[in-house]
Coordinates of C-alpha atoms in Angstrom, one line a residue:
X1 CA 35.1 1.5 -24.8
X2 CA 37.8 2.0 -27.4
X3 CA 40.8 0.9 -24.4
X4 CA 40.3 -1.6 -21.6
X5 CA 39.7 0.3 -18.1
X6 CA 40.6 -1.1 -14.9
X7 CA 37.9 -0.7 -12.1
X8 CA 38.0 -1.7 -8.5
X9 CA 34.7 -3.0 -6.7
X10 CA 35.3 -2.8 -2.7
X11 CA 32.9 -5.1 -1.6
X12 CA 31.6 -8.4 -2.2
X13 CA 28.1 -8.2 -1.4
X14 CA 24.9 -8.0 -3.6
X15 CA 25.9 -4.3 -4.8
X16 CA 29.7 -4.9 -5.4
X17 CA 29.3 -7.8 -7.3
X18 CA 26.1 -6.6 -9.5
X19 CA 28.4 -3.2 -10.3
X20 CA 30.8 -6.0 -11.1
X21 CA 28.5 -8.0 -13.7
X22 CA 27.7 -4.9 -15.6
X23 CA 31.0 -3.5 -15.7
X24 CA 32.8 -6.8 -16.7
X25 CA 29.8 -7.3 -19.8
X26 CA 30.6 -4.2 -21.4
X27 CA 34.6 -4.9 -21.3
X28 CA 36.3 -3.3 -18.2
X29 CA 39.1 -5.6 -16.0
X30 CA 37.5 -5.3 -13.0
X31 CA 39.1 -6.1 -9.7
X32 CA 36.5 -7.4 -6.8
X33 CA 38.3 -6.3 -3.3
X34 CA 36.7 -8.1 0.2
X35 CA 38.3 -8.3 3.4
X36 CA 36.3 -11.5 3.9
X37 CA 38.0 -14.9 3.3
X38 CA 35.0 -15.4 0.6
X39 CA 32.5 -12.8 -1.2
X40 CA 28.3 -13.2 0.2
X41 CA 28.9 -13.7 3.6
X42 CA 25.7 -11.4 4.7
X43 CA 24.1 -12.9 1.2
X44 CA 24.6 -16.4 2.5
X45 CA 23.4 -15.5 5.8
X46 CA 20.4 -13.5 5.0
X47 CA 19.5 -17.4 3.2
X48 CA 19.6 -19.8 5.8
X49 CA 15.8 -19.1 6.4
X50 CA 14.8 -18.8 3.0
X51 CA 16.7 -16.2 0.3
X52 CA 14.3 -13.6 0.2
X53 CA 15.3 -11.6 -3.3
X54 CA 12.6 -9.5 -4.2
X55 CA 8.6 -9.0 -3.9
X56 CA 6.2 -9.5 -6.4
X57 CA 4.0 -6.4 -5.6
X58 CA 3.7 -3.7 -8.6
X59 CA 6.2 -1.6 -8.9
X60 CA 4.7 1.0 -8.5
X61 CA 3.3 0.4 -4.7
X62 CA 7.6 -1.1 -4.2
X63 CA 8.9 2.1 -4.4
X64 CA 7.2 3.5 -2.0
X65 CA 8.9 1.0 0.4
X66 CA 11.5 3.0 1.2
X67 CA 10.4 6.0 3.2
X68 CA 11.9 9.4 3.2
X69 CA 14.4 8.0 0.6
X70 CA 11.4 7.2 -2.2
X71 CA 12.0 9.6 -4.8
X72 CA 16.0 8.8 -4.3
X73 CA 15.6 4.7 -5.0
X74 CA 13.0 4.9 -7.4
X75 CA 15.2 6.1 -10.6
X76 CA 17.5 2.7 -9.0
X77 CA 14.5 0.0 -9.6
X78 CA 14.0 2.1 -12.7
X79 CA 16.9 0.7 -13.6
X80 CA 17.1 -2.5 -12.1
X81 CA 13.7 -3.5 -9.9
X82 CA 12.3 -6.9 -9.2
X83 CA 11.1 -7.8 -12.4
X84 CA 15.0 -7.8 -13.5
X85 CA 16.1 -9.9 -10.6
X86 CA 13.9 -12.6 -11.6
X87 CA 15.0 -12.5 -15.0
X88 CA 18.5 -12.1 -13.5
X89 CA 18.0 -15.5 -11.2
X90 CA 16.5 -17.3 -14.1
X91 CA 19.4 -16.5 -16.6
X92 CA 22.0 -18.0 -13.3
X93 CA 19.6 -21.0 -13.7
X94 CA 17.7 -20.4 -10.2
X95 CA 14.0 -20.9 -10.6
X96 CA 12.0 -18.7 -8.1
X97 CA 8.6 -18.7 -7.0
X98 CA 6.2 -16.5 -5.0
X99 CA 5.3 -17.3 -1.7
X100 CA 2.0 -16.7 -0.3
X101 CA 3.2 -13.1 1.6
X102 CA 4.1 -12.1 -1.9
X103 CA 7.5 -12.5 -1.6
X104 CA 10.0 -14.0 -4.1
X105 CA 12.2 -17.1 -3.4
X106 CA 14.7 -19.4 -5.6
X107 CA 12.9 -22.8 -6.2
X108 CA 15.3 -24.0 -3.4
X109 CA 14.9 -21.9 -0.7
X110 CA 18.7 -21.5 -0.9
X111 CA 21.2 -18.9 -1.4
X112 CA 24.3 -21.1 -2.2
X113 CA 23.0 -22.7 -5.5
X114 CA 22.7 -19.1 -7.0
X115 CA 25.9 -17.4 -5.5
X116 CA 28.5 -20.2 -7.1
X117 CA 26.5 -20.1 -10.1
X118 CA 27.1 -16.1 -9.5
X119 CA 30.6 -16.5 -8.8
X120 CA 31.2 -18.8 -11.9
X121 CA 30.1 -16.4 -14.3
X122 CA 32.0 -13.6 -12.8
X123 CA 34.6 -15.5 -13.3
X124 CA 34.1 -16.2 -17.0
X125 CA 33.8 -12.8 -17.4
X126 CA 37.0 -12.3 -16.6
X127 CA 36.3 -10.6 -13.0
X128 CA 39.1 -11.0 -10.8
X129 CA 38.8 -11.1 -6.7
X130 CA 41.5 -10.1 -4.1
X131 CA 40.3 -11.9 -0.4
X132 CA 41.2 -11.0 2.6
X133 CA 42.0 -7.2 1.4
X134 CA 41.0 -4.8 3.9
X135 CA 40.6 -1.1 2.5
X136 CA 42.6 1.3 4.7
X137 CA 40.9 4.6 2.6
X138 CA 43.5 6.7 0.7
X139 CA 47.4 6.8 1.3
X140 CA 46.9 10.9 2.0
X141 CA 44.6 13.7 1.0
X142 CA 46.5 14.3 -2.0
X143 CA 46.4 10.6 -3.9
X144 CA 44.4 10.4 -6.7
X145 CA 40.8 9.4 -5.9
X146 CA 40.9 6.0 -7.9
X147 CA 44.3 5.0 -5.6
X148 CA 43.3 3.1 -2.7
X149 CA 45.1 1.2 0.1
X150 CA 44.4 -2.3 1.3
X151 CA 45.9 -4.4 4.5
X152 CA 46.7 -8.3 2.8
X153 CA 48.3 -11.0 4.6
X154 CA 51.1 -10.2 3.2
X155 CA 51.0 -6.5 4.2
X156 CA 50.1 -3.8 3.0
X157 CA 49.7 -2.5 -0.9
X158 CA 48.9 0.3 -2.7
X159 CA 46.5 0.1 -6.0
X160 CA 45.8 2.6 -8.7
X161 CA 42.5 2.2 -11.0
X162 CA 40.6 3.8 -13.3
X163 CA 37.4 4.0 -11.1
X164 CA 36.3 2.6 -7.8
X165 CA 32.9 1.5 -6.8
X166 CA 32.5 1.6 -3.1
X167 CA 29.8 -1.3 -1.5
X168 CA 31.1 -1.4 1.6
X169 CA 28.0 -2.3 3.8
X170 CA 26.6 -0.6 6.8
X171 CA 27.4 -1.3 9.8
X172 CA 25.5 -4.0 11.2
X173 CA 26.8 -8.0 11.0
X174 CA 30.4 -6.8 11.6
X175 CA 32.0 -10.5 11.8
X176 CA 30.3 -10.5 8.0
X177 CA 32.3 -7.6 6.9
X178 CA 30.3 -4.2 7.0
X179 CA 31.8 -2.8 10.4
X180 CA 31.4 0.9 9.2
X181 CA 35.1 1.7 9.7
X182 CA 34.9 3.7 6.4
X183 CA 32.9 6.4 7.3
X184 CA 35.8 8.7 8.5
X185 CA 38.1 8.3 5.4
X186 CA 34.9 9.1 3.0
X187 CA 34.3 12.1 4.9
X188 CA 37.8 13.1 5.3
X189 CA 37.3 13.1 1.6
X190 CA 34.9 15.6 1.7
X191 CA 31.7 13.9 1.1
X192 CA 28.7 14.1 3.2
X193 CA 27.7 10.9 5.4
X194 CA 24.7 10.8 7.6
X195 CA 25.7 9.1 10.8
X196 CA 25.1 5.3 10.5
X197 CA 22.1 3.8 12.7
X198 CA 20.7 0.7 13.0
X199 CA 17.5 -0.2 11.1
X200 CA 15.4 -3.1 10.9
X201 CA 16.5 -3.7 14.5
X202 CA 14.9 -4.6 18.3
X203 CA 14.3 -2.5 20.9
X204 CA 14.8 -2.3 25.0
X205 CA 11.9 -2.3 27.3
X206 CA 13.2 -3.8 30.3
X207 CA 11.3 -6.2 31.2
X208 CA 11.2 -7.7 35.1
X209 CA 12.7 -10.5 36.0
X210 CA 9.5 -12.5 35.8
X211 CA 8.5 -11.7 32.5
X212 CA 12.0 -11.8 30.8
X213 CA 12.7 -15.1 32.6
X214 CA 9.2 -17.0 31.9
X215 CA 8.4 -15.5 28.1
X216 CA 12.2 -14.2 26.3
X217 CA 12.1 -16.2 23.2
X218 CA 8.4 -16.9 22.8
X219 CA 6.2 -14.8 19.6
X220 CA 3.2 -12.8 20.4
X221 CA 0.7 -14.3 17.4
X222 CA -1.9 -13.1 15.6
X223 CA -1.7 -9.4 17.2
X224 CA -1.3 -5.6 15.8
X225 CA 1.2 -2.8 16.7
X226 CA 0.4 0.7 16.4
X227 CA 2.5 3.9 16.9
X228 CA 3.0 7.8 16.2
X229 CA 5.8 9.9 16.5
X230 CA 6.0 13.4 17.3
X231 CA 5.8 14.5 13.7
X232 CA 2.1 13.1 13.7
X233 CA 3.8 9.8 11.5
X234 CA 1.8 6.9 12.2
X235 CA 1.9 3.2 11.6
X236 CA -0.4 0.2 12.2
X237 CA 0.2 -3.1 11.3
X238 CA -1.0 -6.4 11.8
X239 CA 1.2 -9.8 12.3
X240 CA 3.5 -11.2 15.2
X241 CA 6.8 -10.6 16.4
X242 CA 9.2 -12.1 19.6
X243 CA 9.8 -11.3 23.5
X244 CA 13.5 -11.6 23.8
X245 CA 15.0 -10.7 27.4
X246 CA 15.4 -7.5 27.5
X247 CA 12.5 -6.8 24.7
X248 CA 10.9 -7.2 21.5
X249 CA 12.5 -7.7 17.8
X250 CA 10.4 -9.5 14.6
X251 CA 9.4 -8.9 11.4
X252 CA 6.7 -7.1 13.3
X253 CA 8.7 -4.6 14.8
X254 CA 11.3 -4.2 12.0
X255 CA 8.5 -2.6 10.1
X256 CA 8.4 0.2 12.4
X257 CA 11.7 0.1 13.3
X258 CA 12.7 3.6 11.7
X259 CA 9.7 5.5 12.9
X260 CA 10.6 4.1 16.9
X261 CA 14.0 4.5 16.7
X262 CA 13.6 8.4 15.2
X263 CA 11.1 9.1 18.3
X264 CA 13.5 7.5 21.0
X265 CA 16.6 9.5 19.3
X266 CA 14.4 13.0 19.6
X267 CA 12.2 12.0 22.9
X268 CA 14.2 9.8 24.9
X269 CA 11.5 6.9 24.7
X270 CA 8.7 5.8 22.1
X271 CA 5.5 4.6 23.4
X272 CA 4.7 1.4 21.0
X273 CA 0.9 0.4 21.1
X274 CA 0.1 -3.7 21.6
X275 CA -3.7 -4.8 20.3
X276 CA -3.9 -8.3 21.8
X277 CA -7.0 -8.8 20.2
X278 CA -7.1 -7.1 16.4
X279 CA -9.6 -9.2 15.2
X280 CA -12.4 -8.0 18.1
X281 CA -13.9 -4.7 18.2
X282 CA -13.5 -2.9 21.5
X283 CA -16.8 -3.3 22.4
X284 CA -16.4 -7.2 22.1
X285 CA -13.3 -7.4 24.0
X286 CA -15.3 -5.2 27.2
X287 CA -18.7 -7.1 26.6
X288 CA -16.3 -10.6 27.1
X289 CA -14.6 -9.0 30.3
X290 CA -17.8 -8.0 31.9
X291 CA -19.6 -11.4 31.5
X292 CA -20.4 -13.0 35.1
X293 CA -17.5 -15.1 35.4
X294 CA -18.9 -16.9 38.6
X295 CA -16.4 -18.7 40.4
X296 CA -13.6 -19.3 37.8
X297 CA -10.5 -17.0 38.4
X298 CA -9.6 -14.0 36.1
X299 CA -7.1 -16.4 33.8
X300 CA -9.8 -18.5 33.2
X301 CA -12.0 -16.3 32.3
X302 CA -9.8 -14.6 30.3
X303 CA -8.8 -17.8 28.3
X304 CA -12.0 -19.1 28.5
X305 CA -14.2 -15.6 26.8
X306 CA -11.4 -13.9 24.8
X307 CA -8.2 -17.0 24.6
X308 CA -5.7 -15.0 26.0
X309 CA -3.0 -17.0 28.1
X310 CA 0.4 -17.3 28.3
X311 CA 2.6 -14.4 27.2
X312 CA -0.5 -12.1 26.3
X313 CA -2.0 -12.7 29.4
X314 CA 1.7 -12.4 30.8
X315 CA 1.9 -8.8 29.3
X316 CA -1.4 -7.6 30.9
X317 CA 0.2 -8.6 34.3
X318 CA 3.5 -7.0 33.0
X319 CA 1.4 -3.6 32.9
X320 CA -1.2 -3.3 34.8
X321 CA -1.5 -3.6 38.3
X322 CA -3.5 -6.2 40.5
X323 CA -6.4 -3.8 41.2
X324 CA -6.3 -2.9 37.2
X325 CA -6.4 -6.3 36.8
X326 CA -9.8 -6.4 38.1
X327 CA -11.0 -2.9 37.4
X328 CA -13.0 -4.3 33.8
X329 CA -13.3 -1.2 31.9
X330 CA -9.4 -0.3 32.7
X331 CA -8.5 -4.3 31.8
X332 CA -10.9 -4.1 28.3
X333 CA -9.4 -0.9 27.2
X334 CA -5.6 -2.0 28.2
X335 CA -6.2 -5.4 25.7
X336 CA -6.9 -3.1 23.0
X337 CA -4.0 -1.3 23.5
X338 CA -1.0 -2.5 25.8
X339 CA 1.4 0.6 25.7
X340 CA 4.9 -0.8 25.8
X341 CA 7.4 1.5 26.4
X342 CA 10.7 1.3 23.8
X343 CA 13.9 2.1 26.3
X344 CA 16.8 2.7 22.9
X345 CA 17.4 0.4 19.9
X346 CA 19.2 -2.7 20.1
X347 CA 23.0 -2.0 18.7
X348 CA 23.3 -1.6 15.1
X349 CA 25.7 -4.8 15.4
X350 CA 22.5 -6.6 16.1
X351 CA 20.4 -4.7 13.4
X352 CA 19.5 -6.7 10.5
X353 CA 20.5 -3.8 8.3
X354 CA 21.6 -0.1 9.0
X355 CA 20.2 3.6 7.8
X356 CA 22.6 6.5 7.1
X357 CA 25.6 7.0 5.1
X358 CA 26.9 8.0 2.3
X359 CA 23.9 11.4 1.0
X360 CA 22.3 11.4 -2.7
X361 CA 22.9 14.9 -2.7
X362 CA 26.8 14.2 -2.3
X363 CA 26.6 12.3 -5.3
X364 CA 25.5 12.9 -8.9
X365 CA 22.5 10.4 -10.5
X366 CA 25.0 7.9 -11.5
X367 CA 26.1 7.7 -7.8
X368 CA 29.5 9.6 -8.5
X369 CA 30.9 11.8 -5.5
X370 CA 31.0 15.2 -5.9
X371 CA 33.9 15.5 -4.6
X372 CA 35.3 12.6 -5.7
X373 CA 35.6 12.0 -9.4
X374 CA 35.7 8.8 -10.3
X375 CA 34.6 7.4 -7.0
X376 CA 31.0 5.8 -6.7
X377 CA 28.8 4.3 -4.0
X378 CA 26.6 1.6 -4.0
X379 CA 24.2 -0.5 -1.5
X380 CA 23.8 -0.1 2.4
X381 CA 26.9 2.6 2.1
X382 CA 24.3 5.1 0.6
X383 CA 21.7 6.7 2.9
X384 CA 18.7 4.8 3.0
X385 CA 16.9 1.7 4.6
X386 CA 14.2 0.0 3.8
X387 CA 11.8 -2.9 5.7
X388 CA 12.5 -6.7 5.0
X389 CA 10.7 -8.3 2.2
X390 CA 13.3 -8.6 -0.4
X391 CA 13.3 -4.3 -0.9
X392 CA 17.1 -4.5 1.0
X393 CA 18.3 -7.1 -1.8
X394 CA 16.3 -5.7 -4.5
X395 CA 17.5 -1.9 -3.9
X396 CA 21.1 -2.8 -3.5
X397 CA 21.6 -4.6 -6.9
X398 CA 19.7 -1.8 -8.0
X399 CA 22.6 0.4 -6.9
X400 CA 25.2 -1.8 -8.1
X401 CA 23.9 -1.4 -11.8
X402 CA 23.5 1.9 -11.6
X403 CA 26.7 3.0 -10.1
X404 CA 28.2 0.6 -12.7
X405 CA 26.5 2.0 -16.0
X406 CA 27.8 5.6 -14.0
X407 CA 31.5 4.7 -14.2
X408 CA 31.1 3.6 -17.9
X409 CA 29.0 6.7 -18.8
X410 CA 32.0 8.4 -17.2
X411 CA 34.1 7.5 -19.7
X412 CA 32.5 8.3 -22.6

C-alpha cells in the first residue's frame, strides 16, 4: 500500500482477529472493536475440554463438511484450511497433535497458552483494541459505510475508517458476545441475511417424569442414530450422545442437528431413529429375545442375552408399552430402532453454534457487501454451519483471511 489505511475489525473472535493478523502484516492500522471486557471469550470457552482447532482428514473429504454451503467455504480453506492452522499454531509456538478421532489439539490441551501468545503478537504488529465497545450499526442510512457507532463506558462515539470487517458471531453464547443484535442494522443496509437458527444444538422430546428424573444427564454409549427428512436426506451415524431433562444433545446429535431441526421447522416434529444395539444384526437381537428365558424376569434377560440396562432398557419402557414389552417380535424390532420423537430445537442461546446470516450471494468472493462497499463479513455472521470437529474454528479463520486479503485487494 503506498499510504497507511485504517481498518476496523468488529469482533474479537477467531475471524476478527485472523482478518486482523493479515491486515496488520501487510501495513494497515487496524483497530480491533469488542464489546467484551477481553477478546476470545467463545475461543476460551470452546477450550476448557480440550481446544479443538482443526481435523486432520484430507482436504479434500473437509470440505465437504459443511453441507449445503460446500461449494461457498471451499474457495475459504483454499485459502486458509487446516494444514495452515497448524503451521499457524506452530509459528505462535503451540505444538499440536492428532488425537485418535482425527482431530487436532495444541500439545496442551489448552486454549489460553495460544491466545496470549496470539494477543502478543497482535500487538507487536501494531494492532490496537477498543474493549467494552458495543457496535450500535450506522449513525443513519446516509453515513458512509466505513462510519460506525459504538456504546463505551464513557458514552457513545462515532468512528470513520477506511474499511470495516464485520465478525460479529451468531447468536448463540450471548453472555460471550454474539447476541445477534446486528442482524436488523445489516439488513437495513440492504444486504440479505438468512434468519439466524441455532445449529449444533439439542432437541425437546418430553420425556415423563420418570425417565427425565431417573436418566437426565446420563450418555447412551456405544449406540447409532438414524434419520431422513422429507427431502429423502438421510443420516446414520454411530457414537453416543446425553439424556438431559427435557431430551437429548451430544456430539451425537449435533451431527444431525441441521437435518432435524430443518424437518421440525417444515413438519412440526422429526422422528429420530435409536439402534440400541449397532453392533448386532437384527436377526441376533430377535434370536437373543426369543431364547427361553425360564424364570428370570424380562430385565434379566435382557441384560443377561443382549446387556441392555439402565437408560437403554429405560428407553424401551419410555416407548413401548407393557404388553409390547413382552410381545418379542414388536420388542426385537423396537431395539433396532427406538423412534424418538424431536418436539423443537433447544434455543439458539444454548446452541453450540448458529446457521444463517449474512448470504454469499450478498457479497462478492472477497466477502465485500454488495451493497456496502467497503464493508466485509467474516465467521459465524455469514450463512453457514458446520458439525464440531474443529470445521467451526477452521472455517472461521478461513473467513478472516479472506475477507482481510478482500479489503487490501480493494485498494489496489
Amino acid at each position: 500500500m503506498n499510504q497507511t489505511r485504517n481498518v476496523a475489525v468488529v469482533g474479537g473472535g477467531p475471524a476478527g482477529l485472523m482478518a486482523a493478523e493479515v491486515l496488520a502484516r501487510e501495513g494497515a492500522e487496524v483497530h480491533v472493536y469488542d464489546a467484551m471486557p477481553s477478546v476470545g471469550r467463545k475461543f476460551l470457552l470452546a477450550g476448557r475440554g480440550g481446544l479443538n482447532l482443526t481435523h486432520s482428514e484430507p482436504g479434500e473429504l473437509f470440505a465437504t463438511r459443511f453441507g449445503e454451503r460446500n461449494a461457498q467455504i471451499e474457495p475459504l480453506l483454499r485459502a486458509f484450511g487446516p494444514d495452515q492452522i497448524r503451521a499457524w499454531a506452530h509459528g505462535l509456538g503451540i505444538e499440536t497433535f492428532v488425537g485418535t478421532s482425527g482431530r487436532v489439539f495444541p500439545k496442551d490441551m489448552k486454549a489460553a497458552p495460544l491466545l496470549r501468545a496470539w494477543l502478543h503478537r497482535l500487538r507487536q504488529a501494531g494492532v490496537r483494541f477498543h474493549m467494552r465497545h458495543r457496535w450500535l450499526g450506522w449513525p443513519d442510512a446516509a453515513t458512509p459505510a466505513a462510519t460506525l457507532r459504538f456504546a463505551t463506558p464513557e458514552g457513545e462515539i462515532t468512528q470513520a475508517h477506511d474499511a470495516v470487517v464485520l465478525a460479529l458471531g451468531g447468536a448463540s453464547w450471548s453472555r460471550l458476545g454474539s447476541d445477534g443484535a446486528w442482524v436488523p442494522w445489516v439488513s437495513g443496509r440492504g444486504v440479505a441475511v438468512a434468519p439466524l437458527v441455532p445449529a449444533n444444538c439439542g432437541f425437546d422430546i418430553g420425556w415423563t417424569p420418570h425417565f427425565a428424573e431417573r436418566f437426565a444427564g446420563m450418555p447412551f454409549k456405544s449406540v447409532a442414530i438414524a434419520c431422513t427428512d422429507g427431502r429423502g436426506r438421510r443420516f446414520t451415524r454411530k457414537g453416543e450422545f446425553v439424556a438431559t431433562a427435557t431430551g437429548v444433545e451430544g456430539s451425537l446429535v449435533y451431527a444431525a442437528s441441521a437435518l432435524l431441526r430443518d424437518e421440525i421447522a417444515e413438519r412440526g416434529s422429526a422422528t429420530l431413529m435409536l439402534d440400541l444395539l449397532p453392533d448386532r444384526s437384527a436377526e441376533q437381537v430377535r434370536a437373543a429375545v426369543l431364547h427361553p428365558r425360564g424364570a428370570r424376569s424380562l430385565a434379566s434377560h435382557l441384560k443377561s442375552r443382549l446387556g441392555l440396562e439402565g437408560i437403554k432398557a429405560g428407553v424401551l419402557h419410555e416407548v413401548l408399552t407393557r404388553d409390547e414389552m413382552h410381545a418379542p417380535d414388536k420388542l426385537a424390532e423396537t431395539i433396532k430402532a427406538v423412534p424418538l420423537r424431536l418436539q423443537a430445537a433447544r434455543p439458539i442461546d444454548e446452541a453450540i453454534s448458529t446457521g444463517g446470516g449474512v448470504r454469499f450471494d450478498a457479497l462478492d468472493p472477497g466477502l465485500m457487501a454488495n451493497a456496502l462497499p467497503g464493508v466485509f463479513f467474516a465467521g459465524e455472521m455469514l450463512d453457514w454451519e458446520a458439525p464440531t470437529g474443529g470445521y467451526l474454528l477452521t472455517a472461521s479463520m478461513a473467513s478472516g483471511v479472506v475477507a482481510a486479503r478482500g479489503v487490501l485487494a480493494s485498494w489496489k
